PDB file of C-alpha atoms in Angstrom:
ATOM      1  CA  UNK A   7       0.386  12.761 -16.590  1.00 87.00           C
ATOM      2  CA  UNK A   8       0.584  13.729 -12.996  1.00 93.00           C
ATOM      3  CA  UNK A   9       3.129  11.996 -10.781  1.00 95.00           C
ATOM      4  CA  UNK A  10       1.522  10.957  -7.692  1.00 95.00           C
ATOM      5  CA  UNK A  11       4.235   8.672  -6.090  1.00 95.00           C
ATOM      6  CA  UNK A  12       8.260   8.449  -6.474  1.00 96.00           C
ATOM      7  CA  UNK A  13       9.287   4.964  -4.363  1.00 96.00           C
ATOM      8  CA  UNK A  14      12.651   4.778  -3.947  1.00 94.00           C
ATOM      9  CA  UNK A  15      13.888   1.166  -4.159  1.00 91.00           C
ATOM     10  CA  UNK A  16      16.823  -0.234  -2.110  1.00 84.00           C
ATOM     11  CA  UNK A  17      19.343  -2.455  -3.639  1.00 86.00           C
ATOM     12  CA  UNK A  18      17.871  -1.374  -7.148  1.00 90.00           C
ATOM     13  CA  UNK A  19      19.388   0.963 -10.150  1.00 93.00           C
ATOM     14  CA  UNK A  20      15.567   1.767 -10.500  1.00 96.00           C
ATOM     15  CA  UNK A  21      12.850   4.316  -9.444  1.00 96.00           C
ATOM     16  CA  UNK A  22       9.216   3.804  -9.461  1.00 97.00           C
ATOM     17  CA  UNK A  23       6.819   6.112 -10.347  1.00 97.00           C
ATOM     18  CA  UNK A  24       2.866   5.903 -10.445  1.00 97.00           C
ATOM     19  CA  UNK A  25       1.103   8.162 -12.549  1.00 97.00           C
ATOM     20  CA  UNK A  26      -2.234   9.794 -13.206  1.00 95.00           C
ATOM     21  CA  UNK A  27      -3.703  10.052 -16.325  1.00 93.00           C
ATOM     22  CA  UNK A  28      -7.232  12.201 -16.181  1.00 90.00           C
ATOM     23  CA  UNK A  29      -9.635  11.657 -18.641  1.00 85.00           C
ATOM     24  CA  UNK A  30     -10.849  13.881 -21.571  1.00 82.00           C
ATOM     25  CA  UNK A  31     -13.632  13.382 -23.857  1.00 75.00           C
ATOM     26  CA  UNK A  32     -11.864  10.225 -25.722  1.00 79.00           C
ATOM     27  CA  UNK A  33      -9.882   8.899 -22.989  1.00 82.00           C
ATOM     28  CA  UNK A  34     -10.788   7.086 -19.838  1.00 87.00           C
ATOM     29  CA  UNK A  35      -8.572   7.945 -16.710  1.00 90.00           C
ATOM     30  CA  UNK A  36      -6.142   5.335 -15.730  1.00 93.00           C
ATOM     31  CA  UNK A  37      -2.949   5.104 -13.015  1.00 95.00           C
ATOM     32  CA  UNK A  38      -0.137   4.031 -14.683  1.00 96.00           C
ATOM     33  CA  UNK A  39       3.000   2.326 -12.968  1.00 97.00           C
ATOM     34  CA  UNK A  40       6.541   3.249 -14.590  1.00 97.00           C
ATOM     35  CA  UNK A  41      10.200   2.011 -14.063  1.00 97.00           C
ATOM     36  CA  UNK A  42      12.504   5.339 -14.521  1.00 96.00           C
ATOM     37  CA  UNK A  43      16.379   5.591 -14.735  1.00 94.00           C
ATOM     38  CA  UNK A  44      18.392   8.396 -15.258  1.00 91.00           C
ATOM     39  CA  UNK A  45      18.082   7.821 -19.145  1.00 90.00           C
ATOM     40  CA  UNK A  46      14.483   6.297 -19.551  1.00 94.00           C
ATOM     41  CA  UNK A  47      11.162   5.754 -18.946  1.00 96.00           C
ATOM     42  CA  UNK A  48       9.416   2.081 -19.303  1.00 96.00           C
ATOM     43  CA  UNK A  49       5.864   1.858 -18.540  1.00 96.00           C
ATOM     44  CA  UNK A  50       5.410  -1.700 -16.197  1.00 96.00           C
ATOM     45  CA  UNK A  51       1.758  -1.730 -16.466  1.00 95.00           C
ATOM     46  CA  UNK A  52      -1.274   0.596 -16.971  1.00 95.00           C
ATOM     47  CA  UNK A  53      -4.638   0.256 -15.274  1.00 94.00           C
ATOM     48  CA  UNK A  54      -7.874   1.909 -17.403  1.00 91.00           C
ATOM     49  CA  UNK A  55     -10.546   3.097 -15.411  1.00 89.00           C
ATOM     50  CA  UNK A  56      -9.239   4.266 -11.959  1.00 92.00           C
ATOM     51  CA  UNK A  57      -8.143   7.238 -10.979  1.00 92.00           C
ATOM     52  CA  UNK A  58      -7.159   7.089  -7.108  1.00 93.00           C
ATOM     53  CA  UNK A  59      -4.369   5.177  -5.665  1.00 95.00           C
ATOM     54  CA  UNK A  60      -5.253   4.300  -2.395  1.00 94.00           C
ATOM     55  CA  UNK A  61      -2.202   2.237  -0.686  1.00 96.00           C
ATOM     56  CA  UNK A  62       1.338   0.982  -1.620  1.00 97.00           C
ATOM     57  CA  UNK A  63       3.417  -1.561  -0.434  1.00 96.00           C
ATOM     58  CA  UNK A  64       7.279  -3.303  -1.602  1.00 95.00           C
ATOM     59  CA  UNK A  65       7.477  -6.800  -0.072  1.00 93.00           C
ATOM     60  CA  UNK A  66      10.394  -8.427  -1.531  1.00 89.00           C
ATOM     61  CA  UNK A  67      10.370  -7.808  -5.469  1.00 90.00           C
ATOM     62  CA  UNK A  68       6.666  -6.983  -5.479  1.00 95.00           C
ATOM     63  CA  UNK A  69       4.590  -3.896  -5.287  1.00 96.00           C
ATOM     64  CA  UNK A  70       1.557  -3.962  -4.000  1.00 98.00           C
ATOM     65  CA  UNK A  71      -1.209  -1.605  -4.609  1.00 97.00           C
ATOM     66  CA  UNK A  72      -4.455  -0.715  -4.640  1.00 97.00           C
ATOM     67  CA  UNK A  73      -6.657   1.314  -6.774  1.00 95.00           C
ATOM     68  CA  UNK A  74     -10.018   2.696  -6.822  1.00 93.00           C
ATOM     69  CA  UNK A  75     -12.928   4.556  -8.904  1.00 89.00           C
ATOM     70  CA  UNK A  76     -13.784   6.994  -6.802  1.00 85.00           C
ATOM     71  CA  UNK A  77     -16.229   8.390  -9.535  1.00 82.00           C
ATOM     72  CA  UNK A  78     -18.938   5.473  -9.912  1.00 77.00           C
ATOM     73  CA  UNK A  79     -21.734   5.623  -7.885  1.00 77.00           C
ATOM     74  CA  UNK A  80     -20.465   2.646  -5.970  1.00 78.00           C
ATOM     75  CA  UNK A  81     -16.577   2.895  -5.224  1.00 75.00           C
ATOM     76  CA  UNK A  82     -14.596  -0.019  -7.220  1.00 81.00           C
ATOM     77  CA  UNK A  83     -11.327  -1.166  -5.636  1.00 90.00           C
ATOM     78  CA  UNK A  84      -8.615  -3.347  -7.115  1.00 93.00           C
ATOM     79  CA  UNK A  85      -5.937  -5.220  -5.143  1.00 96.00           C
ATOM     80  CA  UNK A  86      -3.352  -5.766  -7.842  1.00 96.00           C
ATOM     81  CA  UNK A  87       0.048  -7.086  -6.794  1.00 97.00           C
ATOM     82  CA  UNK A  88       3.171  -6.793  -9.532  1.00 96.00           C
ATOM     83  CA  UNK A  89       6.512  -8.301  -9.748  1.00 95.00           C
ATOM     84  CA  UNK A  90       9.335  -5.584 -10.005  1.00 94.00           C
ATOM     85  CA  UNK A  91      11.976  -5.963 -12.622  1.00 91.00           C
ATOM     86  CA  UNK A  92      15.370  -7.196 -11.886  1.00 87.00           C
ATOM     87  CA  UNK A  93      17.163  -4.219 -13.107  1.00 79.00           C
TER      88      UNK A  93
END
């Protein structure tokens, strides 16, 4: 995977990372979103089919992002909003 964002999170033990996964012949690109600590790796949630992240936002205990497909003919966006752990 490539890393494409490292958030730094105040008041949590926590990093988050977002991810790229390209695509190969039997694998579909996706972003991936990932909760790292000094000893692990947990993957929060994984979106198939994009392969651009084009904003971020923390509000509260919530990330906010959104995600495109920048190779269809016709640009598809997601809006996708996710609740952060609590540790």
């Amino acid at each position: 995977p490539l890393s494409i964002e490292i958030i730094k999170l105040p008041n949590k033990n926590y990093d988050i990372e977002i991810c790229y996964f390209p695509s190969n012949a039997t694998v579909q690109p996706s972003i991936q979103i990932r909760k790292i600590t000094n000893d692990s790796v947990k993957v929060i949630s994984d979106y198939n089919r994009y392969n651009f992240l084009k904003e971020y936002q923390i509000k509260n205990d919530s990330l906010f992002i959104t995600l495109s497909d920048t190779m269809r003919k016709h640009v598809k966006e997601k809006k996708i909003g996710i609740k952060l752990p609590n540790e």
